[in-house]
């Protein structure tokens, strides 16, 4: 049913949308219900509960010209997939494409978000990804690579679909750091105290006020403490770095408050945190650099792996703990990109990047990358001749 007494010009756009389909839908300015947007093309209301765009995609098929226009945007080389849960713990799968536009600029679009209530088996994930490509009339043949976390289920789904797949660098780094820190009681204790300290200040505005006052008196930067998030890459290092920076101010506030005085860091905990900071600091600089979506990052993975290997070398000022953590990170990380598919993608991307070329490739890897590039150019030229 069309929305009465309203035109497309009267509709407000959805705030902070990621899927391009939302550009054809909006809401009445006096409307609070954000679950049923109105189509700007025919003024019909369409259900989009929970932000799910499946119904919007289907409705847009009633307007073939616009649907085809959006479909053309999806002829891209790379498609990251992400599984996430809403605030009510409902599972969803988002599918984003990255592609080069006619002006040779890197673009990204979130094609669709699917509600995924079934068990996330390889078969279920494969069906979900196929459904999205079919909705957008996209061919897997145009897809260079699928990027996801390193879960066994999604890896098998990609294998079953015969899709090239490479796991996310940020997720792999997070797993390597987590692996390096497990089963070490000193680390578990120090990190646990840090989390409780952050919670103590976040739950009390009086403590935050006293912290700011102490920072000014001690001539420290006036900054809030940083919480650690299990799924946010680098957040543990950020938490440790901030606590070490603000150690004197934190200790002053805690020692004057009987309710939290037991959280005052002992010298042993401080030594552990300093050792962890020294081990993680080299990783922090490139974590954000390799987690972007507005520029190419895959070509920097090989150089970064070399950097991690070099950074893992023990130095004279390293404590035993620092050296052990670095070695474990390197040990866990080096096995993440050993598959033939990953090596082909990484070698080719690195060879094409003028910053690196063959510097980080072995002789055989550089030779194979050059041959792959020549073959792809030939196939593209051949395809263009028959168009």
Tab-separated table of N, CA and C in Angstrom, residues 22-171:
chain	number	residue	atom	x	y	z
A	22	UNK	N	19.507	1.487	0.646
A	22	UNK	CA	18.784	2.462	1.458
A	22	UNK	C	18.618	3.809	0.758
A	23	UNK	N	19.396	4.079	-0.280
A	23	UNK	CA	19.246	5.372	-0.958
A	23	UNK	C	17.893	5.494	-1.658
A	24	UNK	N	17.196	4.354	-1.841
A	24	UNK	CA	15.888	4.372	-2.491
A	24	UNK	C	14.733	4.257	-1.501
A	25	UNK	N	15.048	4.372	-0.198
A	25	UNK	CA	14.009	4.270	0.826
A	25	UNK	C	14.190	5.383	1.850
A	26	UNK	N	13.096	5.767	2.493
A	26	UNK	CA	13.164	6.806	3.511
A	26	UNK	C	11.992	6.711	4.472
A	27	UNK	N	11.912	7.680	5.377
A	27	UNK	CA	10.863	7.697	6.399
A	27	UNK	C	10.211	9.075	6.418
A	28	UNK	N	8.934	9.107	6.782
A	28	UNK	CA	8.266	10.395	6.961
A	28	UNK	C	8.928	11.132	8.114
A	29	UNK	N	9.030	12.446	7.998
A	29	UNK	CA	9.746	13.233	9.010
A	29	UNK	C	9.101	13.137	10.384
A	30	UNK	N	7.790	12.891	10.446
A	30	UNK	CA	7.103	12.806	11.736
A	30	UNK	C	6.881	11.359	12.171
A	31	UNK	N	7.609	10.434	11.558
A	31	UNK	CA	7.406	9.010	11.809
A	31	UNK	C	8.512	8.468	12.714
A	32	UNK	N	8.110	7.789	13.790
A	32	UNK	CA	9.082	7.219	14.727
A	32	UNK	C	9.410	5.762	14.413
A	33	UNK	N	8.528	5.092	13.677
A	33	UNK	CA	8.737	3.673	13.365
A	33	UNK	C	9.784	3.537	12.255
A	34	UNK	N	10.967	3.024	12.616
A	34	UNK	CA	12.041	2.870	11.634
A	34	UNK	C	12.135	1.451	11.088
A	35	UNK	N	11.066	0.673	11.271
A	35	UNK	CA	11.090	-0.709	10.790
A	35	UNK	C	10.366	-0.868	9.453
A	36	UNK	N	9.641	0.169	9.009
A	36	UNK	CA	8.917	0.089	7.737
A	36	UNK	C	9.182	1.335	6.901
A	37	UNK	N	10.314	1.369	6.200
A	37	UNK	CA	10.620	2.519	5.350
A	37	UNK	C	9.703	2.572	4.129
A	38	UNK	N	9.669	3.722	3.497
A	38	UNK	CA	8.847	3.938	2.310
A	38	UNK	C	9.737	4.015	1.074
A	39	UNK	N	9.354	3.308	0.021
A	39	UNK	CA	10.104	3.330	-1.233
A	39	UNK	C	9.948	4.697	-1.899
A	40	UNK	N	11.043	5.324	-2.260
A	40	UNK	CA	10.999	6.645	-2.886
A	40	UNK	C	10.533	6.581	-4.336
A	41	UNK	N	10.504	5.377	-4.906
A	41	UNK	CA	10.130	5.229	-6.306
A	41	UNK	C	8.636	5.007	-6.495
A	42	UNK	N	8.017	4.248	-5.544
A	42	UNK	CA	6.587	3.963	-5.687
A	42	UNK	C	5.789	4.329	-4.446
A	43	UNK	N	6.487	4.801	-3.380
A	43	UNK	CA	5.874	5.257	-2.130
A	43	UNK	C	5.174	4.145	-1.352
A	44	UNK	N	5.569	2.905	-1.584
A	44	UNK	CA	5.032	1.790	-0.803
A	44	UNK	C	5.897	1.548	0.427
A	45	UNK	N	5.248	1.117	1.515
A	45	UNK	CA	5.978	0.768	2.728
A	45	UNK	C	6.493	-0.674	2.626
A	46	UNK	N	7.722	-0.874	3.121
A	46	UNK	CA	8.348	-2.197	3.077
A	46	UNK	C	8.943	-2.494	4.451
A	47	UNK	N	8.717	-3.697	4.948
A	47	UNK	CA	9.248	-4.066	6.260
A	47	UNK	C	10.761	-4.263	6.198
A	48	UNK	N	11.457	-3.692	7.218
A	48	UNK	CA	12.916	-3.860	7.329
A	48	UNK	C	13.271	-4.007	8.799
A	49	UNK	N	12.595	-4.922	9.492
A	49	UNK	CA	12.808	-5.104	10.930
A	49	UNK	C	14.243	-5.513	11.217
A	50	UNK	N	14.810	-4.915	12.254
A	50	UNK	CA	16.165	-5.258	12.666
A	50	UNK	C	17.238	-4.785	11.718
A	51	UNK	N	16.885	-3.885	10.782
A	51	UNK	CA	17.875	-3.403	9.836
A	51	UNK	C	18.138	-4.371	8.694
A	52	UNK	N	17.364	-5.481	8.619
A	52	UNK	CA	17.558	-6.471	7.565
A	52	UNK	C	17.098	-5.895	6.228
A	53	UNK	N	17.957	-5.977	5.220
A	53	UNK	CA	17.651	-5.341	3.937
A	53	UNK	C	17.106	-6.307	2.889
A	54	UNK	N	16.861	-7.564	3.261
A	54	UNK	CA	16.415	-8.557	2.271
A	54	UNK	C	15.117	-8.132	1.597
A	55	UNK	N	14.130	-7.678	2.387
A	55	UNK	CA	12.851	-7.260	1.803
A	55	UNK	C	13.025	-6.046	0.898
A	56	UNK	N	13.939	-5.148	1.271
A	56	UNK	CA	14.187	-3.966	0.444
A	56	UNK	C	14.768	-4.377	-0.904
A	57	UNK	N	15.686	-5.362	-0.876
A	57	UNK	CA	16.280	-5.847	-2.126
A	57	UNK	C	15.194	-6.438	-3.028
A	58	UNK	N	14.325	-7.243	-2.433
A	58	UNK	CA	13.284	-7.898	-3.234
A	58	UNK	C	12.330	-6.862	-3.819
A	59	UNK	N	11.981	-5.864	-3.005
A	59	UNK	CA	11.061	-4.843	-3.499
A	59	UNK	C	11.676	-4.062	-4.652
A	60	UNK	N	12.969	-3.812	-4.567
A	60	UNK	CA	13.622	-3.015	-5.604
A	60	UNK	C	13.602	-3.730	-6.951
A	61	UNK	N	13.402	-5.064	-6.938
A	61	UNK	CA	13.303	-5.792	-8.198
A	61	UNK	C	12.082	-5.348	-9.003
A	62	UNK	N	11.128	-4.680	-8.333
A	62	UNK	CA	9.965	-4.146	-9.047
A	62	UNK	C	10.330	-2.924	-9.872
A	63	UNK	N	11.543	-2.438	-9.681
A	63	UNK	CA	12.038	-1.274	-10.423
A	63	UNK	C	13.347	-1.687	-11.099
A	64	UNK	N	13.269	-2.431	-12.192
A	64	UNK	CA	14.441	-3.076	-12.800
A	64	UNK	C	15.601	-2.135	-13.103
A	65	UNK	N	15.300	-0.932	-13.574
A	65	UNK	CA	16.385	-0.016	-13.949
A	65	UNK	C	17.259	0.321	-12.749
A	66	UNK	N	16.610	0.619	-11.615
A	66	UNK	CA	17.371	0.966	-10.411
A	66	UNK	C	18.090	-0.258	-9.845
A	67	UNK	N	17.432	-1.403	-9.905
A	67	UNK	CA	18.068	-2.622	-9.410
A	67	UNK	C	19.316	-2.950	-10.226
A	68	UNK	N	19.208	-2.776	-11.550
A	68	UNK	CA	20.361	-3.041	-12.409
A	68	UNK	C	21.488	-2.057	-12.128
A	69	UNK	N	21.120	-0.803	-11.855
A	69	UNK	CA	22.127	0.220	-11.540
A	69	UNK	C	22.921	-0.158	-10.297
A	70	UNK	N	22.220	-0.648	-9.259
A	70	UNK	CA	22.912	-1.068	-8.046
A	70	UNK	C	23.724	-2.334	-8.292
A	71	UNK	N	23.186	-3.232	-9.104
A	71	UNK	CA	23.903	-4.470	-9.387
A	71	UNK	C	25.230	-4.226	-10.061
A	72	UNK	N	25.294	-3.217	-10.936
A	72	UNK	CA	26.544	-2.902	-11.615
A	72	UNK	C	27.603	-2.441	-10.638
A	73	UNK	N	27.182	-1.809	-9.550
A	73	UNK	CA	28.150	-1.366	-8.550
A	73	UNK	C	28.848	-2.560	-7.904
A	74	UNK	N	28.245	-3.738	-8.001
A	74	UNK	CA	28.790	-4.897	-7.302
A	74	UNK	C	29.751	-5.736	-8.113
A	75	UNK	N	30.122	-5.301	-9.340
A	75	UNK	CA	31.066	-6.094	-10.118
A	75	UNK	C	32.465	-5.847	-9.593
A	76	UNK	N	32.702	-6.261	-8.368
A	76	UNK	CA	33.955	-5.914	-7.707
A	76	UNK	C	34.815	-7.117	-7.426
A	77	UNK	N	36.078	-6.855	-7.046
A	77	UNK	CA	37.023	-7.943	-6.901
A	77	UNK	C	37.007	-8.645	-5.555
A	78	UNK	N	36.595	-7.985	-4.498
A	78	UNK	CA	36.767	-8.565	-3.168
A	78	UNK	C	35.497	-8.407	-2.359
A	79	UNK	N	35.160	-9.453	-1.587
A	79	UNK	CA	33.915	-9.409	-0.834
A	79	UNK	C	34.136	-9.901	0.594
A	80	UNK	N	34.280	-8.982	1.562
A	80	UNK	CA	34.375	-9.402	2.962
A	80	UNK	C	32.998	-9.742	3.530
A	81	UNK	N	32.951	-10.768	4.360
A	81	UNK	CA	31.724	-11.171	5.051
A	81	UNK	C	31.952	-11.066	6.545
A	82	UNK	N	30.920	-10.649	7.272
A	82	UNK	CA	31.078	-10.491	8.715
A	82	UNK	C	29.852	-11.034	9.420
A	83	UNK	N	30.078	-11.853	10.443
A	83	UNK	CA	29.005	-12.328	11.308
A	83	UNK	C	29.011	-11.491	12.570
A	84	UNK	N	27.827	-11.061	13.014
A	84	UNK	CA	27.752	-10.246	14.219
A	84	UNK	C	26.416	-10.477	14.894
A	85	UNK	N	26.310	-10.001	16.126
A	85	UNK	CA	25.072	-10.145	16.902
A	85	UNK	C	24.559	-8.775	17.302
A	86	UNK	N	23.236	-8.626	17.303
A	86	UNK	CA	22.621	-7.369	17.713
A	86	UNK	C	22.662	-7.249	19.230
A	87	UNK	N	22.155	-6.126	19.734
A	87	UNK	CA	22.114	-5.926	21.186
A	87	UNK	C	21.276	-6.983	21.888
A	88	UNK	N	20.330	-7.560	21.134
A	88	UNK	CA	19.490	-8.617	21.707
A	88	UNK	C	20.033	-10.005	21.363
A	89	UNK	N	21.303	-10.063	20.919
A	89	UNK	CA	22.009	-11.314	20.615
A	89	UNK	C	21.380	-12.081	19.462
A	90	UNK	N	20.763	-11.376	18.513
A	90	UNK	CA	20.258	-12.015	17.307
A	90	UNK	C	21.379	-12.028	16.265
A	91	UNK	N	21.633	-13.184	15.630
A	91	UNK	CA	22.779	-13.291	14.712
A	91	UNK	C	22.459	-12.789	13.304
A	92	UNK	N	23.402	-12.073	12.714
A	92	UNK	CA	23.258	-11.553	11.358
A	92	UNK	C	24.543	-11.805	10.573
A	93	UNK	N	24.420	-11.807	9.266
A	93	UNK	CA	25.577	-11.863	8.386
A	93	UNK	C	25.521	-10.685	7.429
A	94	UNK	N	26.584	-9.887	7.397
A	94	UNK	CA	26.679	-8.763	6.464
A	94	UNK	C	27.670	-9.111	5.365
A	95	UNK	N	27.361	-8.649	4.165
A	95	UNK	CA	28.200	-8.950	2.998
A	95	UNK	C	28.566	-7.639	2.318
A	96	UNK	N	29.847	-7.327	2.305
A	96	UNK	CA	30.340	-6.065	1.755
A	96	UNK	C	31.237	-6.339	0.559
A	97	UNK	N	31.099	-5.535	-0.490
A	97	UNK	CA	31.980	-5.685	-1.648
A	97	UNK	C	32.940	-4.508	-1.725
A	98	UNK	N	34.134	-4.775	-2.231
A	98	UNK	CA	35.117	-3.737	-2.534
A	98	UNK	C	35.428	-3.835	-4.024
A	99	UNK	N	35.409	-2.700	-4.711
A	99	UNK	CA	35.606	-2.734	-6.156
A	99	UNK	C	36.224	-1.422	-6.638
A	100	UNK	N	36.758	-1.447	-7.844
A	100	UNK	CA	37.334	-0.263	-8.474
A	100	UNK	C	36.285	0.338	-9.397
A	101	UNK	N	35.980	1.625	-9.212
A	101	UNK	CA	34.975	2.272	-10.060
A	101	UNK	C	35.623	2.748	-11.369
A	102	UNK	N	34.832	3.273	-12.314
A	102	UNK	CA	35.394	3.719	-13.600
A	102	UNK	C	36.474	4.789	-13.472
A	103	UNK	N	36.492	5.506	-12.349
A	103	UNK	CA	37.531	6.520	-12.129
A	103	UNK	C	38.749	5.956	-11.406
A	104	UNK	N	38.824	4.640	-11.286
A	104	UNK	CA	39.945	3.946	-10.648
A	104	UNK	C	40.075	4.294	-9.171
A	105	UNK	N	38.937	4.474	-8.537
A	105	UNK	CA	38.917	4.711	-7.095
A	105	UNK	C	38.347	3.482	-6.394
A	106	UNK	N	38.944	3.143	-5.243
A	106	UNK	CA	38.468	1.994	-4.474
A	106	UNK	C	37.170	2.352	-3.766
A	107	UNK	N	36.142	1.556	-3.978
A	107	UNK	CA	34.836	1.786	-3.372
A	107	UNK	C	34.431	0.562	-2.554
A	108	UNK	N	33.515	0.764	-1.631
A	108	UNK	CA	32.967	-0.367	-0.873
A	108	UNK	C	31.481	-0.135	-0.646
A	109	UNK	N	30.715	-1.218	-0.671
A	109	UNK	CA	29.275	-1.157	-0.435
A	109	UNK	C	28.858	-2.388	0.380
A	110	UNK	N	28.043	-2.157	1.391
A	110	UNK	CA	27.448	-3.282	2.111
A	110	UNK	C	26.209	-3.704	1.327
A	111	UNK	N	26.280	-4.848	0.677
A	111	UNK	CA	25.181	-5.287	-0.175
A	111	UNK	C	23.947	-5.666	0.621
A	112	UNK	N	24.145	-6.402	1.698
A	112	UNK	CA	22.975	-6.956	2.376
A	112	UNK	C	23.346	-7.455	3.766
A	113	UNK	N	22.343	-7.449	4.641
A	113	UNK	CA	22.480	-8.033	5.971
A	113	UNK	C	21.382	-9.073	6.143
A	114	UNK	N	21.790	-10.315	6.358
A	114	UNK	CA	20.836	-11.417	6.489
A	114	UNK	C	20.688	-11.842	7.944
A	115	UNK	N	19.468	-12.115	8.340
A	115	UNK	CA	19.206	-12.712	9.652
A	115	UNK	C	19.572	-14.187	9.568
A	116	UNK	N	20.425	-14.661	10.485
A	116	UNK	CA	20.953	-16.028	10.422
A	116	UNK	C	20.632	-16.787	11.710
A	117	UNK	N	19.375	-17.215	11.897
A	117	UNK	CA	18.996	-17.881	13.152
A	117	UNK	C	19.473	-19.326	13.252
A	118	UNK	N	19.821	-19.950	12.120
A	118	UNK	CA	20.247	-21.351	12.150
A	118	UNK	C	21.692	-21.460	12.636
A	119	UNK	N	22.094	-22.689	12.999
A	119	UNK	CA	23.488	-22.933	13.367
A	119	UNK	C	24.395	-22.515	12.221
A	120	UNK	N	25.523	-21.889	12.562
A	120	UNK	CA	26.404	-21.352	11.531
A	120	UNK	C	27.346	-22.433	11.007
A	121	UNK	N	26.758	-23.433	10.384
A	121	UNK	CA	27.551	-24.482	9.750
A	121	UNK	C	28.077	-23.968	8.416
A	122	UNK	N	29.031	-24.696	7.842
A	122	UNK	CA	29.577	-24.301	6.546
A	122	UNK	C	28.475	-24.253	5.489
A	123	UNK	N	27.557	-25.216	5.540
A	123	UNK	CA	26.471	-25.266	4.564
A	123	UNK	C	25.554	-24.053	4.699
A	124	UNK	N	25.212	-23.687	5.945
A	124	UNK	CA	24.338	-22.532	6.174
A	124	UNK	C	24.991	-21.243	5.681
A	125	UNK	N	26.262	-21.058	5.986
A	125	UNK	CA	26.966	-19.851	5.563
A	125	UNK	C	27.088	-19.791	4.043
A	126	UNK	N	27.374	-20.926	3.424
A	126	UNK	CA	27.481	-20.966	1.963
A	126	UNK	C	26.145	-20.609	1.319
A	127	UNK	N	25.053	-21.151	1.858
A	127	UNK	CA	23.720	-20.837	1.325
A	127	UNK	C	23.418	-19.350	1.469
A	128	UNK	N	23.783	-18.766	2.632
A	128	UNK	CA	23.530	-17.350	2.854
A	128	UNK	C	24.285	-16.470	1.877
A	129	UNK	N	25.551	-16.789	1.642
A	129	UNK	CA	26.349	-15.983	0.707
A	129	UNK	C	25.850	-16.137	-0.720
A	130	UNK	N	25.467	-17.351	-1.088
A	130	UNK	CA	24.910	-17.565	-2.427
A	130	UNK	C	23.607	-16.805	-2.614
A	131	UNK	N	22.785	-16.780	-1.566
A	131	UNK	CA	21.510	-16.063	-1.633
A	131	UNK	C	21.740	-14.582	-1.914
A	132	UNK	N	22.744	-14.003	-1.253
A	132	UNK	CA	23.027	-12.583	-1.455
A	132	UNK	C	23.487	-12.323	-2.885
A	133	UNK	N	24.398	-13.148	-3.396
A	133	UNK	CA	24.874	-12.951	-4.768
A	133	UNK	C	23.736	-13.114	-5.768
A	134	UNK	N	22.854	-14.084	-5.527
A	134	UNK	CA	21.720	-14.281	-6.428
A	134	UNK	C	20.763	-13.099	-6.379
A	135	UNK	N	20.548	-12.542	-5.179
A	135	UNK	CA	19.670	-11.377	-5.040
A	135	UNK	C	20.171	-10.217	-5.894
A	136	UNK	N	21.491	-10.060	-5.927
A	136	UNK	CA	22.089	-8.941	-6.668
A	136	UNK	C	22.497	-9.335	-8.087
A	137	UNK	N	22.173	-10.563	-8.475
A	137	UNK	CA	22.509	-11.058	-9.814
A	137	UNK	C	23.999	-10.886	-10.100
A	138	UNK	N	24.813	-11.271	-9.119
A	138	UNK	CA	26.265	-11.186	-9.245
A	138	UNK	C	26.846	-12.577	-9.453
A	139	UNK	N	27.860	-12.660	-10.276
A	139	UNK	CA	28.495	-13.937	-10.556
A	139	UNK	C	29.743	-14.127	-9.701
A	140	UNK	N	29.881	-15.282	-9.051
A	140	UNK	CA	31.102	-15.554	-8.280
A	140	UNK	C	32.359	-15.504	-9.142
A	141	UNK	N	32.200	-15.644	-10.465
A	141	UNK	CA	33.356	-15.601	-11.360
A	141	UNK	C	34.036	-14.239	-11.334
A	142	UNK	N	33.281	-13.197	-10.975
A	142	UNK	CA	33.849	-11.850	-10.908
A	142	UNK	C	34.481	-11.560	-9.554
A	143	UNK	N	34.409	-12.513	-8.647
A	143	UNK	CA	34.917	-12.320	-7.290
A	143	UNK	C	36.345	-12.847	-7.202
A	144	UNK	N	37.265	-11.968	-6.832
A	144	UNK	CA	38.664	-12.379	-6.716
A	144	UNK	C	38.903	-13.125	-5.415
A	145	UNK	N	38.336	-12.610	-4.315
A	145	UNK	CA	38.660	-13.201	-3.017
A	145	UNK	C	37.581	-12.876	-1.990
A	146	UNK	N	37.338	-13.811	-1.094
A	146	UNK	CA	36.457	-13.607	0.052
A	146	UNK	C	37.324	-13.443	1.294
A	147	UNK	N	37.059	-12.399	2.077
A	147	UNK	CA	37.826	-12.154	3.301
A	147	UNK	C	36.893	-12.221	4.504
A	148	UNK	N	37.262	-13.041	5.488
A	148	UNK	CA	36.455	-13.199	6.701
A	148	UNK	C	37.400	-13.415	7.878
A	149	UNK	N	36.819	-13.754	9.034
A	149	UNK	CA	37.677	-14.191	10.131
A	149	UNK	C	38.221	-15.578	9.779
A	150	UNK	N	38.979	-16.166	10.678
A	150	UNK	CA	39.633	-17.439	10.347
A	150	UNK	C	38.859	-18.645	10.859
A	151	UNK	N	37.549	-18.497	11.058
A	151	UNK	CA	36.730	-19.600	11.543
A	151	UNK	C	36.750	-20.793	10.594
A	152	UNK	N	36.777	-21.995	11.151
A	152	UNK	CA	36.811	-23.206	10.327
A	152	UNK	C	35.545	-23.336	9.489
A	153	UNK	N	34.392	-22.866	10.029
A	153	UNK	CA	33.128	-23.014	9.302
A	153	UNK	C	33.108	-22.173	8.027
A	154	UNK	N	33.561	-20.922	8.113
A	154	UNK	CA	33.543	-20.073	6.920
A	154	UNK	C	34.633	-20.497	5.937
A	155	UNK	N	35.755	-21.002	6.459
A	155	UNK	CA	36.795	-21.504	5.574
A	155	UNK	C	36.301	-22.688	4.755
A	156	UNK	N	35.553	-23.580	5.403
A	156	UNK	CA	34.998	-24.738	4.692
A	156	UNK	C	33.916	-24.298	3.716
A	157	UNK	N	33.116	-23.284	4.109
A	157	UNK	CA	32.075	-22.778	3.205
A	157	UNK	C	32.699	-22.252	1.917
A	158	UNK	N	33.778	-21.487	2.051
A	158	UNK	CA	34.468	-20.961	0.872
A	158	UNK	C	35.041	-22.095	0.028
A	159	UNK	N	35.588	-23.110	0.703
A	159	UNK	CA	36.151	-24.260	-0.016
A	159	UNK	C	35.065	-25.025	-0.766
A	160	UNK	N	33.903	-25.223	-0.107
A	160	UNK	CA	32.798	-25.941	-0.749
A	160	UNK	C	32.285	-25.193	-1.979
A	161	UNK	N	32.338	-23.852	-1.914
A	161	UNK	CA	31.886	-23.031	-3.038
A	161	UNK	C	32.976	-22.850	-4.091
A	162	UNK	N	34.168	-23.357	-3.786
A	162	UNK	CA	35.329	-23.194	-4.670
A	162	UNK	C	35.681	-21.716	-4.855
A	163	UNK	N	35.566	-20.943	-3.754
A	163	UNK	CA	35.923	-19.520	-3.776
A	163	UNK	C	37.303	-19.335	-3.167
A	164	UNK	N	38.069	-18.409	-3.717
A	164	UNK	CA	39.334	-18.034	-3.084
A	164	UNK	C	39.025	-17.331	-1.773
A	165	UNK	N	39.770	-17.663	-0.735
A	165	UNK	CA	39.479	-17.138	0.611
A	165	UNK	C	40.774	-16.810	1.323
A	166	UNK	N	40.781	-15.675	2.016
A	166	UNK	CA	41.930	-15.295	2.828
A	166	UNK	C	41.406	-14.701	4.131
A	167	UNK	N	41.997	-15.089	5.237
A	167	UNK	CA	41.484	-14.645	6.536
A	167	UNK	C	41.966	-13.239	6.872
A	168	UNK	N	41.189	-12.552	7.686
A	168	UNK	CA	41.432	-11.148	8.048
A	168	UNK	C	42.728	-11.008	8.853
A	169	UNK	N	43.571	-10.049	8.458
A	169	UNK	CA	44.843	-9.828	9.147
A	169	UNK	C	44.613	-9.420	10.597
A	170	UNK	N	43.699	-8.489	10.823
A	170	UNK	CA	43.448	-8.009	12.180
A	170	UNK	C	42.986	-9.124	13.100
A	171	UNK	N	42.113	-9.986	12.588
A	171	UNK	CA	41.627	-11.108	13.394
A	171	UNK	C	42.751	-12.091	13.684
